[in-house]
CSV table of C-alpha atoms in Angstrom, one decimal:
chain,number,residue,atom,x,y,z
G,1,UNK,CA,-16.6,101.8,79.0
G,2,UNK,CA,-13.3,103.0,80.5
G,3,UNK,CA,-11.7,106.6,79.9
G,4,UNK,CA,-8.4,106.9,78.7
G,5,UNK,CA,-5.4,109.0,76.9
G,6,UNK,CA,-4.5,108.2,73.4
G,7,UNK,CA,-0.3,108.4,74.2
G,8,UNK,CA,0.8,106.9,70.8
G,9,UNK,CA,0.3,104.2,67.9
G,10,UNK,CA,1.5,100.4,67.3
G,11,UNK,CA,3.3,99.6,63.6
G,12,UNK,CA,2.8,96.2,62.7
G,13,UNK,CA,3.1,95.0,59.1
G,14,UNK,CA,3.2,91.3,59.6
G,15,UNK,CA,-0.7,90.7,61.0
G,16,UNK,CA,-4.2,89.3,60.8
G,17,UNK,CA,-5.4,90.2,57.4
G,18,UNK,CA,-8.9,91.7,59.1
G,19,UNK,CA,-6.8,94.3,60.9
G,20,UNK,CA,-5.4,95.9,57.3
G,21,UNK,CA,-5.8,99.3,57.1
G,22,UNK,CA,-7.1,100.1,61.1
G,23,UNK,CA,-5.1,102.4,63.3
G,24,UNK,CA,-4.1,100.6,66.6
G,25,UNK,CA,-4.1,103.1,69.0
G,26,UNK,CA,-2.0,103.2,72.8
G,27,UNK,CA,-4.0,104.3,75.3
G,28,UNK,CA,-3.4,104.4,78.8
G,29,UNK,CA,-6.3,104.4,81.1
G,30,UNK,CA,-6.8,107.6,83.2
G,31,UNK,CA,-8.5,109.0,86.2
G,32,UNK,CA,-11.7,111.1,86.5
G,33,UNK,CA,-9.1,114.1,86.8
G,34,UNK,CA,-7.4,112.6,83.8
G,35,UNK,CA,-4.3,111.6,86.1
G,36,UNK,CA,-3.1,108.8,84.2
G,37,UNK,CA,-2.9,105.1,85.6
G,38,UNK,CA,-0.2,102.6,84.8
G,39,UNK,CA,-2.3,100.4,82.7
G,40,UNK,CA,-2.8,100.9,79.1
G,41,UNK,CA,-4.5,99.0,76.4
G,42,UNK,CA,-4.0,99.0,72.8
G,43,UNK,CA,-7.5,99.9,71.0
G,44,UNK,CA,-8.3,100.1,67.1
G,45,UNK,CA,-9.8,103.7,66.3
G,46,UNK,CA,-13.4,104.3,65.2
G,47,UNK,CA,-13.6,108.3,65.8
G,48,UNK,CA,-10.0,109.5,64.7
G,49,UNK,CA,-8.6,110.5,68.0
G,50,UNK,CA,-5.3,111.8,67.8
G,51,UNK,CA,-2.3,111.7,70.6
G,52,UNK,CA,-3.3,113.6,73.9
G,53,UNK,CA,-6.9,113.4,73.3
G,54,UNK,CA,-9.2,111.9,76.5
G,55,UNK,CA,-11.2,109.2,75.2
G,56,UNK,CA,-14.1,106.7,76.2
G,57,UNK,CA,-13.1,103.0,75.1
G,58,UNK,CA,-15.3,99.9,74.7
G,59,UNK,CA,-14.1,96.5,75.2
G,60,UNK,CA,-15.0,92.6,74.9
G,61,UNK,CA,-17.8,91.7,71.6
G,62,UNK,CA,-19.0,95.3,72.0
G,63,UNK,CA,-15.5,96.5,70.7
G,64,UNK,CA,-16.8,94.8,67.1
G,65,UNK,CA,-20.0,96.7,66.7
G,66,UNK,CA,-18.1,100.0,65.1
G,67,UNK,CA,-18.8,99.9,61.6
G,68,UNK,CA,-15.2,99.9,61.4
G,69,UNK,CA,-14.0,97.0,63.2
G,70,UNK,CA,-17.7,94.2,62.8
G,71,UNK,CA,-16.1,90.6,63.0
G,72,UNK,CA,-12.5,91.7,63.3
G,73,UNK,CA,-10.1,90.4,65.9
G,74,UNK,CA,-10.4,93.6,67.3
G,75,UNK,CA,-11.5,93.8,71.7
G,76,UNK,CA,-10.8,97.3,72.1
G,77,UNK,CA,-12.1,100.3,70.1
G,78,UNK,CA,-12.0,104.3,71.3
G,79,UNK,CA,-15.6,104.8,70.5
G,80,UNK,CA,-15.8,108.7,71.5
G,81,UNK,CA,-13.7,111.7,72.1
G,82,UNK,CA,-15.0,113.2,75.5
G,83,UNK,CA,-15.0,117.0,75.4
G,84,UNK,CA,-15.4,117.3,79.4
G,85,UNK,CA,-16.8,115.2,82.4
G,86,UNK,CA,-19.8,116.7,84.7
G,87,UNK,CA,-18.4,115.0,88.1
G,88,UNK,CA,-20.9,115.7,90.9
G,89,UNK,CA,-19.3,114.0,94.0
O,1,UNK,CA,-5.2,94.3,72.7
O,2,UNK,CA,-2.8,94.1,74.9
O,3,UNK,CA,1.3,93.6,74.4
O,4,UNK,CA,3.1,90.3,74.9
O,5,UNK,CA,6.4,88.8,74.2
O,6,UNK,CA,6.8,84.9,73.1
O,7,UNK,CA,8.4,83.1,75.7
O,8,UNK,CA,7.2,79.3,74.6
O,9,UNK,CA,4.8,76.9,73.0
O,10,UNK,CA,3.0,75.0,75.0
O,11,UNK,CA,2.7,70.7,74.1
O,12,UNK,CA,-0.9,68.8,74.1
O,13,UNK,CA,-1.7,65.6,72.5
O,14,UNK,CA,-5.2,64.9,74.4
O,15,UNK,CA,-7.4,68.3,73.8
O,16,UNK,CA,-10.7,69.2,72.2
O,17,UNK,CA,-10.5,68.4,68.3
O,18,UNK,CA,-11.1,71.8,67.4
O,19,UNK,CA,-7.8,73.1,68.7
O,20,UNK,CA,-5.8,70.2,66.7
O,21,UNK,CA,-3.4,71.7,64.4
O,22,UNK,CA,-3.3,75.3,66.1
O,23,UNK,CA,-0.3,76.4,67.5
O,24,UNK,CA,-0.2,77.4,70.8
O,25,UNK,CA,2.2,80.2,72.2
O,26,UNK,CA,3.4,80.7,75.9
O,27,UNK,CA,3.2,84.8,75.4
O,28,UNK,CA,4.3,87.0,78.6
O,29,UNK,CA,2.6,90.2,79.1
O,30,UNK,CA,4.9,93.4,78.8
O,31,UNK,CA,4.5,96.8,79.5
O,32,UNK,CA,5.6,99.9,76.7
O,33,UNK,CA,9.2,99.3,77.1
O,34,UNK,CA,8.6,95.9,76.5
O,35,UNK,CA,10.0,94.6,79.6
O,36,UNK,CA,8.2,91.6,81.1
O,37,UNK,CA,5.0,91.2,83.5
O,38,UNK,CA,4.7,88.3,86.0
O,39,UNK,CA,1.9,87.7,84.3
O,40,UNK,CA,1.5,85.4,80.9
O,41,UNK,CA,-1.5,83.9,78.8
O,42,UNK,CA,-2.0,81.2,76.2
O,43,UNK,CA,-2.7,82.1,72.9
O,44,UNK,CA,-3.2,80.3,69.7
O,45,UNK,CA,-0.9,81.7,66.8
O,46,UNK,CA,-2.7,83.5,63.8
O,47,UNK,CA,0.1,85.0,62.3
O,48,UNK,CA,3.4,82.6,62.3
O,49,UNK,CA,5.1,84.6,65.1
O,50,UNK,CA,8.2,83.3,66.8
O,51,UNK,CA,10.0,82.7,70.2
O,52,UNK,CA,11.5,86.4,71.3
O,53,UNK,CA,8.7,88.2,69.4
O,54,UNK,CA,6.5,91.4,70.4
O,55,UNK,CA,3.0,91.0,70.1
O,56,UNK,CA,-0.5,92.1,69.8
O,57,UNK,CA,-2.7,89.5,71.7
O,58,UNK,CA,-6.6,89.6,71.0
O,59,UNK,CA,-8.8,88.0,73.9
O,60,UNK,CA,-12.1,87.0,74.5
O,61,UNK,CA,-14.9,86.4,71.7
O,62,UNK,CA,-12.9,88.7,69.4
O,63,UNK,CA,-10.0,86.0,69.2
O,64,UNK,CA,-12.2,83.6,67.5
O,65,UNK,CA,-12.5,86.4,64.5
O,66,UNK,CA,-9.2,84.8,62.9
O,67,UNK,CA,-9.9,82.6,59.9
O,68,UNK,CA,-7.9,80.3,62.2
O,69,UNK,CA,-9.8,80.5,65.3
O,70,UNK,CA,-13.3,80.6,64.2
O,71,UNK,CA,-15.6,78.3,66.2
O,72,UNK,CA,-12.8,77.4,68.5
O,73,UNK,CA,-12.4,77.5,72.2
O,74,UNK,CA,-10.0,79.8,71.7
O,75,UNK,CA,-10.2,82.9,74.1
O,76,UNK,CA,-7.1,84.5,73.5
O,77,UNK,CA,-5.1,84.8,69.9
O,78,UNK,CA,-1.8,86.3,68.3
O,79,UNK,CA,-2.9,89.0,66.0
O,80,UNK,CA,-0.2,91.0,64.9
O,81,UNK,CA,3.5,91.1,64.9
O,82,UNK,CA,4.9,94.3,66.4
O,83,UNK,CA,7.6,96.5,64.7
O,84,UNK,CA,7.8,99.5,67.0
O,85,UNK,CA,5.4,101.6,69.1
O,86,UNK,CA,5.9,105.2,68.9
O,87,UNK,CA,4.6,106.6,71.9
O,88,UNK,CA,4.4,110.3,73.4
O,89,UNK,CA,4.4,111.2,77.0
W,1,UNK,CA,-6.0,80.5,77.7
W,2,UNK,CA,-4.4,79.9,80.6
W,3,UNK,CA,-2.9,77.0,82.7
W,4,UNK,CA,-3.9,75.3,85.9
W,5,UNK,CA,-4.1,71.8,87.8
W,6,UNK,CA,-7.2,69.7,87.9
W,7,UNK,CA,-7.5,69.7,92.1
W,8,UNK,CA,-11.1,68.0,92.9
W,9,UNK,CA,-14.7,68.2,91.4
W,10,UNK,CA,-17.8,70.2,92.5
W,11,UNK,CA,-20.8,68.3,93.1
W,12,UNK,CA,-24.5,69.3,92.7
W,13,UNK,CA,-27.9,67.7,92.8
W,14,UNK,CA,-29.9,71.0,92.1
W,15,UNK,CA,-28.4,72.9,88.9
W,16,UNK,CA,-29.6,74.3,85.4
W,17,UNK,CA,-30.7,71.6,83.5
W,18,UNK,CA,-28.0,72.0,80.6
W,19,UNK,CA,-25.1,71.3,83.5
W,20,UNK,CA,-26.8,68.2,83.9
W,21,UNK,CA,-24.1,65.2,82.6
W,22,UNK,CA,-21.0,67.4,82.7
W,23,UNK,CA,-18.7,67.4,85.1
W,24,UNK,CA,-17.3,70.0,87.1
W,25,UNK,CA,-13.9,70.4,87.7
W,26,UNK,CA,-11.7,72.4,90.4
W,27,UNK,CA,-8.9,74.1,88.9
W,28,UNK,CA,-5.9,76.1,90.3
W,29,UNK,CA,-4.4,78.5,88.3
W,30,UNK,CA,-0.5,77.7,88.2
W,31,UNK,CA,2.8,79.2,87.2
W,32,UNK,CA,5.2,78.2,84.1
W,33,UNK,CA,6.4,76.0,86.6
W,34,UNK,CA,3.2,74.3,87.6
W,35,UNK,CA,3.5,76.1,90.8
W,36,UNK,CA,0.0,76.8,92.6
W,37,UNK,CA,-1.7,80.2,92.5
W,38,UNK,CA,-3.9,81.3,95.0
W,39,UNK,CA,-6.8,81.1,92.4
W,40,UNK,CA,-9.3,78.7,91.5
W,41,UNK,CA,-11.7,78.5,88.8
W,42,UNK,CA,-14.5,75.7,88.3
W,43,UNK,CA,-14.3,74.7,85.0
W,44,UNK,CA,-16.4,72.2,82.6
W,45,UNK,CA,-14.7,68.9,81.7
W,46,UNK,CA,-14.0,68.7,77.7
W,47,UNK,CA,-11.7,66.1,77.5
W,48,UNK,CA,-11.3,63.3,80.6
W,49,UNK,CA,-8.9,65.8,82.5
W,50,UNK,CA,-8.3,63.9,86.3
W,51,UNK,CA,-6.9,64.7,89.6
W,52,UNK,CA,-3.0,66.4,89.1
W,53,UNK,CA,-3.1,67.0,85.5
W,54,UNK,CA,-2.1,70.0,84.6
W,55,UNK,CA,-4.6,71.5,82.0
W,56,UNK,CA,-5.5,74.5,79.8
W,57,UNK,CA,-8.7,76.3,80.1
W,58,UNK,CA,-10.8,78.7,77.8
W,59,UNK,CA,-13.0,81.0,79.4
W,60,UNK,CA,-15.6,83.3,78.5
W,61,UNK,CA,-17.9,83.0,75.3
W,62,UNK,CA,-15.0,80.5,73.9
W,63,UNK,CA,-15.7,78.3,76.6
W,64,UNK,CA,-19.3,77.3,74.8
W,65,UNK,CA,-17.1,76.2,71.6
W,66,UNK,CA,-16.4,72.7,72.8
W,67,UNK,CA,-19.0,70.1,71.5
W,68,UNK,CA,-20.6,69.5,75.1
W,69,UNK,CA,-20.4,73.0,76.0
W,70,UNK,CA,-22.7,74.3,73.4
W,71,UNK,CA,-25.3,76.5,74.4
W,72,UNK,CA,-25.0,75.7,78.6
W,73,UNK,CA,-24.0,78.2,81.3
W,74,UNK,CA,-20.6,77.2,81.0
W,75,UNK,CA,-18.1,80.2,81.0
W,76,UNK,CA,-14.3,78.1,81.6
W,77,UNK,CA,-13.7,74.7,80.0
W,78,UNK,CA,-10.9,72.5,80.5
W,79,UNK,CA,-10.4,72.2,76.8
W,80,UNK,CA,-6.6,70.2,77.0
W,81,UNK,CA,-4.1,68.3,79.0
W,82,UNK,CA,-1.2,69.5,79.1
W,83,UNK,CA,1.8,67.4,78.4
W,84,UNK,CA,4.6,69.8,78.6
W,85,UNK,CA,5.7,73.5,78.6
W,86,UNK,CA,9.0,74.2,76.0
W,87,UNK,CA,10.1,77.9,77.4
W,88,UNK,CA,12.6,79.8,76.2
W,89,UNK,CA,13.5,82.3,79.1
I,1,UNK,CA,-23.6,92.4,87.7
I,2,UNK,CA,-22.7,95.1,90.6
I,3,UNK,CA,-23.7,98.0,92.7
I,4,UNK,CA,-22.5,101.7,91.8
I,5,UNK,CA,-23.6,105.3,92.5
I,6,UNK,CA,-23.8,107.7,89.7
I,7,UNK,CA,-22.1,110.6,90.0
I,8,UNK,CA,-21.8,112.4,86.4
I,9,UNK,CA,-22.2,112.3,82.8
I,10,UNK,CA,-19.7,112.4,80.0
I,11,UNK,CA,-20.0,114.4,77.2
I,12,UNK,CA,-18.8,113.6,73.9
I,13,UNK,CA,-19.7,115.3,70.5
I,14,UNK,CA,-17.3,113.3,68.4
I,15,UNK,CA,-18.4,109.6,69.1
I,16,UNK,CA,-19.3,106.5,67.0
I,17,UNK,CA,-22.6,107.3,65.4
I,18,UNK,CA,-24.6,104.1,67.2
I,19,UNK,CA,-23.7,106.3,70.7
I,20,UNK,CA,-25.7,109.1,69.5
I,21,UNK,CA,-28.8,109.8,71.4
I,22,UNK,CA,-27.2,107.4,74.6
I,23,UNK,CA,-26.9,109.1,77.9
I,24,UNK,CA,-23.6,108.1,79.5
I,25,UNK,CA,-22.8,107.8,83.4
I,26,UNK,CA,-19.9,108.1,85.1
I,27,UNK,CA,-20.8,105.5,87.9
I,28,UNK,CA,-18.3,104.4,90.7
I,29,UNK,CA,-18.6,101.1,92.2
I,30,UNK,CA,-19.9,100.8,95.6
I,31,UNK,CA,-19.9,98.2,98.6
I,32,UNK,CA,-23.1,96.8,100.3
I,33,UNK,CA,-22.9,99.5,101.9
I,34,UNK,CA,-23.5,101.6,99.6
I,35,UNK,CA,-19.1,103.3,100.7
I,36,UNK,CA,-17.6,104.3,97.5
I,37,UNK,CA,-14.9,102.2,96.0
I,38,UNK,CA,-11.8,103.5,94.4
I,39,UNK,CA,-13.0,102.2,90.9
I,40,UNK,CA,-15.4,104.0,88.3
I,41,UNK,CA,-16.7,102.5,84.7
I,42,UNK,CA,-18.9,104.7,82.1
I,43,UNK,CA,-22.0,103.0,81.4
I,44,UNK,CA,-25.1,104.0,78.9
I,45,UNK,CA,-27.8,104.8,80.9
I,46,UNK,CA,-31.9,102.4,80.3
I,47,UNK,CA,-33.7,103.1,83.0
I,48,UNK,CA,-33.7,107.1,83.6
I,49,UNK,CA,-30.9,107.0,86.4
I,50,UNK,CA,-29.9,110.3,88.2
I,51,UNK,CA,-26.8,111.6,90.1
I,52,UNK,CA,-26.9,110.2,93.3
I,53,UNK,CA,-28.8,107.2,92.6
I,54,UNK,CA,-27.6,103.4,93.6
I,55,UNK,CA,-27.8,101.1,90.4
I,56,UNK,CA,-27.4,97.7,89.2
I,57,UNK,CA,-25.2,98.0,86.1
I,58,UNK,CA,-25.0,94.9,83.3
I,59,UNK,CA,-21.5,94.6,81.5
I,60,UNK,CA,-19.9,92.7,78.8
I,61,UNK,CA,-22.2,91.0,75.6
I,62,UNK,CA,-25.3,91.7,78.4
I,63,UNK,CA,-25.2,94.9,78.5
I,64,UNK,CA,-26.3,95.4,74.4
I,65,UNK,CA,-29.5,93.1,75.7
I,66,UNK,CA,-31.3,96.4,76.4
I,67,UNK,CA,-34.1,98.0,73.9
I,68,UNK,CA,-31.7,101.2,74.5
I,69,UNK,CA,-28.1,99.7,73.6
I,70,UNK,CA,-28.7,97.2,71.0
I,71,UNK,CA,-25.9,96.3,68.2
I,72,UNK,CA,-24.3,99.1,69.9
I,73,UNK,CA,-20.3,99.4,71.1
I,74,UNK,CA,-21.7,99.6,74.8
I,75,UNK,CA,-19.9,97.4,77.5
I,76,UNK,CA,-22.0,98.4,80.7
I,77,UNK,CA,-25.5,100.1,81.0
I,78,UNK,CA,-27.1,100.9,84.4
I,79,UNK,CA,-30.2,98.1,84.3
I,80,UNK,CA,-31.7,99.1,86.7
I,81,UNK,CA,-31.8,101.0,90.2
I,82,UNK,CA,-31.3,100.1,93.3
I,83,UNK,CA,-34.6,100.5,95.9
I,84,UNK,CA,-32.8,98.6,98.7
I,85,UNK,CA,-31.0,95.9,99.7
I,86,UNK,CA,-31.7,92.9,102.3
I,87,UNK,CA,-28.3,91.4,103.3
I,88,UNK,CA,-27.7,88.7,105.8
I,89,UNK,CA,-24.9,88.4,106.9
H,1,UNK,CA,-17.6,79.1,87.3
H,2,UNK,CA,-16.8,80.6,90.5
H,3,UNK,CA,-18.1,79.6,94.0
H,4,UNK,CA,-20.1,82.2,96.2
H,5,UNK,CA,-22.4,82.5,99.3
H,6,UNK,CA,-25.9,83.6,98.8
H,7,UNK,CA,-26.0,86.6,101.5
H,8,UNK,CA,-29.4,88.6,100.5
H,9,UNK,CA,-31.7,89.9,97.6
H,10,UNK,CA,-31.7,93.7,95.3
H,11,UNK,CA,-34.8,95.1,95.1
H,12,UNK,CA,-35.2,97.1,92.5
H,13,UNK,CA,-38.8,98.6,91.5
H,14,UNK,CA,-37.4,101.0,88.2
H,15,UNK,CA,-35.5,98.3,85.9
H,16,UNK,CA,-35.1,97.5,82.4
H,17,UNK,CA,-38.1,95.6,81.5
H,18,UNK,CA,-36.6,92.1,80.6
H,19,UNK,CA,-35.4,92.4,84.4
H,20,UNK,CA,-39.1,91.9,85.1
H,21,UNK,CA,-39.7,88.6,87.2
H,22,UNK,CA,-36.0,87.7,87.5
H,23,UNK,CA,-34.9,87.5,91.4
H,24,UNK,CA,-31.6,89.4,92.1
H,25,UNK,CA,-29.3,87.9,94.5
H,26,UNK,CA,-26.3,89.3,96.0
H,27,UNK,CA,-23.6,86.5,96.4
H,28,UNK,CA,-20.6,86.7,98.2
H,29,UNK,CA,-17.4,85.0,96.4
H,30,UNK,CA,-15.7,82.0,98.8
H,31,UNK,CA,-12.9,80.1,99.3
H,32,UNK,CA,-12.6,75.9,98.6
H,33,UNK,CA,-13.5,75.9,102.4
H,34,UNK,CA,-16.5,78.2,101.9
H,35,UNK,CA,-14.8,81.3,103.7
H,36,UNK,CA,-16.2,84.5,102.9
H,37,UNK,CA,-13.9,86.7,100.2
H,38,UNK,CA,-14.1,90.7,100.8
H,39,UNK,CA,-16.0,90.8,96.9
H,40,UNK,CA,-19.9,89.8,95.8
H,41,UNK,CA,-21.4,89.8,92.3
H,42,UNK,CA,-25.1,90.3,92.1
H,43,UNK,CA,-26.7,87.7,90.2
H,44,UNK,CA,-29.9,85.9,88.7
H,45,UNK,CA,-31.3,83.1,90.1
H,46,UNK,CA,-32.1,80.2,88.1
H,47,UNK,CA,-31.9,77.6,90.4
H,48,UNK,CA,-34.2,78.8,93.1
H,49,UNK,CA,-31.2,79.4,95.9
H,50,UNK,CA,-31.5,81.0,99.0
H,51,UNK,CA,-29.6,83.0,101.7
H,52,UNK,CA,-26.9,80.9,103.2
H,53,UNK,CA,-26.4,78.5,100.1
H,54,UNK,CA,-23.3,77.9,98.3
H,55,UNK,CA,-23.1,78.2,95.3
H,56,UNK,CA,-21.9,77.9,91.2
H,57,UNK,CA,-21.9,81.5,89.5
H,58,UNK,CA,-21.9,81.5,85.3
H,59,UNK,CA,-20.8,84.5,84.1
H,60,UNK,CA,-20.8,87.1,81.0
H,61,UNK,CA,-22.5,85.8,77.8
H,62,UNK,CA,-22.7,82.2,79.2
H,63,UNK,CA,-25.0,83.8,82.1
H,64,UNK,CA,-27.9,84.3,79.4
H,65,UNK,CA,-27.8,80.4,78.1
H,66,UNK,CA,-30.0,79.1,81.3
H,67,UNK,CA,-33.7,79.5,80.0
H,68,UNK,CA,-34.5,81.9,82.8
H,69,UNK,CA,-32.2,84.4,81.4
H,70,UNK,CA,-32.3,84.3,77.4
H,71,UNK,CA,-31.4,87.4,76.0
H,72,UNK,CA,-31.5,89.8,78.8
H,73,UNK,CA,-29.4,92.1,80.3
H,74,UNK,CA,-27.7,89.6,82.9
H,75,UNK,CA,-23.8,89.0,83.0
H,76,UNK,CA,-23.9,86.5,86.2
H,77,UNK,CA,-26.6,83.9,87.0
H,78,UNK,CA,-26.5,81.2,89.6
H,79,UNK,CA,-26.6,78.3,87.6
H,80,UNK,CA,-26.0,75.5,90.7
H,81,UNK,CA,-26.4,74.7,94.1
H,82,UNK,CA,-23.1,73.0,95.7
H,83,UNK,CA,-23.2,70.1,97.7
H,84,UNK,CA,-19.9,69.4,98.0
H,85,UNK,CA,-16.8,70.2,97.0
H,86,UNK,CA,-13.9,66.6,96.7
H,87,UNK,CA,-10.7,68.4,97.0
H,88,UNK,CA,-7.5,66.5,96.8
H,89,UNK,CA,-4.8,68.7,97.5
């Protein structure tokens, strides 16, 4: 899994029927110090995470096995909220 | 997901039988502002979009979770149709 | 998916006994313009692809769709031929 | 699958119910060497791996192949870890 | 598939169970002309390969279809020993 920022949401009404009613969240991936990286990814939300929050995402089939998104056209999901990191380095 | 723009359709007469009758899309990779990557990827087209278009693109095993796709060698599909991001930073 | 050009084949006497009877192909990646990347990938021969043709190719899980894929430690496919690109730009 | 030295945990009380009860490491990728690279990825944890210890992590599909993580939105678990390492180079 | 030189072993004594038996080699990724890239994959062996070999590397689900590696927690197995490479270029 990959940690990230949730920095806003994609509107799209014309789409794959499966992905009625999911919240397509933009996230843009982030450092261990929550610096934010370039890259971004657009993940459907299993946990309710709201603009600002840190996140954990899971890509690829493992994206799918929220209850939320099984056999969707879904390969991203934010599958946690992270309260903090223990960094020991 | 990631964010693309339609550039192009790409033209195949010898291919594997399960992709006859799929359309597939030339779609460039673009970043929150929509303005283009170098980088593009072939995707078969789930939901009618169009040259000019902003789109979601699902890859991997999850792109085979269209009614379109499934059991294809598809690894990378047009899900959605964007309208607008709204994104805060 | 995305494109390349069919550049040589890979042979080998000692392999997993499902590669046995496919044949492995040598594939650059390329640009829009059939310009060579850097890249390669070896890829599993779906559909007669030779030498110079440019080709698309399915990776990952997807790559396992094509009939003589099934089930064999295949993860790209070339899965067409290209015949031509129509770009809008 | 490839080399990394855990170096935290992440904590998360609002999470996708499957992740409940999974222990997950922040692990950063390593060379052969054991030298840190720049890159990180959060994996579950199967094998009772500490801070400061060199592991083998699985990612992708594989990674749900443990007793710990399966059916479970998990992209990467630490398999196993790392005794040594005979390179000839 | 990707090519790669077979440059040493993992031992690993604490491991998931299904890792149990497999033999863990640490493969270097090369060139057409068998030059050494800066990146290695660590991988299962199914072909009985050894240090100095060149190689064919399967990876992410495809890497469990050999029988050596059914349902376990491997995302890269060597599933071929090269002989040769015909590149027309």
């Amino acid at each position: 899994m990959v940690l990230g920022k949730v920095i806003g949401t994609v509107w799209a009404t014309k789409k794959d029927e499966k992905l009625v009613g999911l919240k397509l969240l933009i996230v843009r991936h982030v450092e261990l110090d929550y610096s934010e990286k370039s890259t971004f990814v657009v993940a459907a939300d299993s946990v309710g995470a709201g603009v600002g929050e840190i996140v954990l995402i899971t890509t690829g089939s493992s994206a799918r096995q929220s209850e939320l998104t099984q056999n969707k056209p879904v390969d991203a999901v934010v599958s946690a909220i992270v309260d903090k990191l223990d960094v020991e380095s």
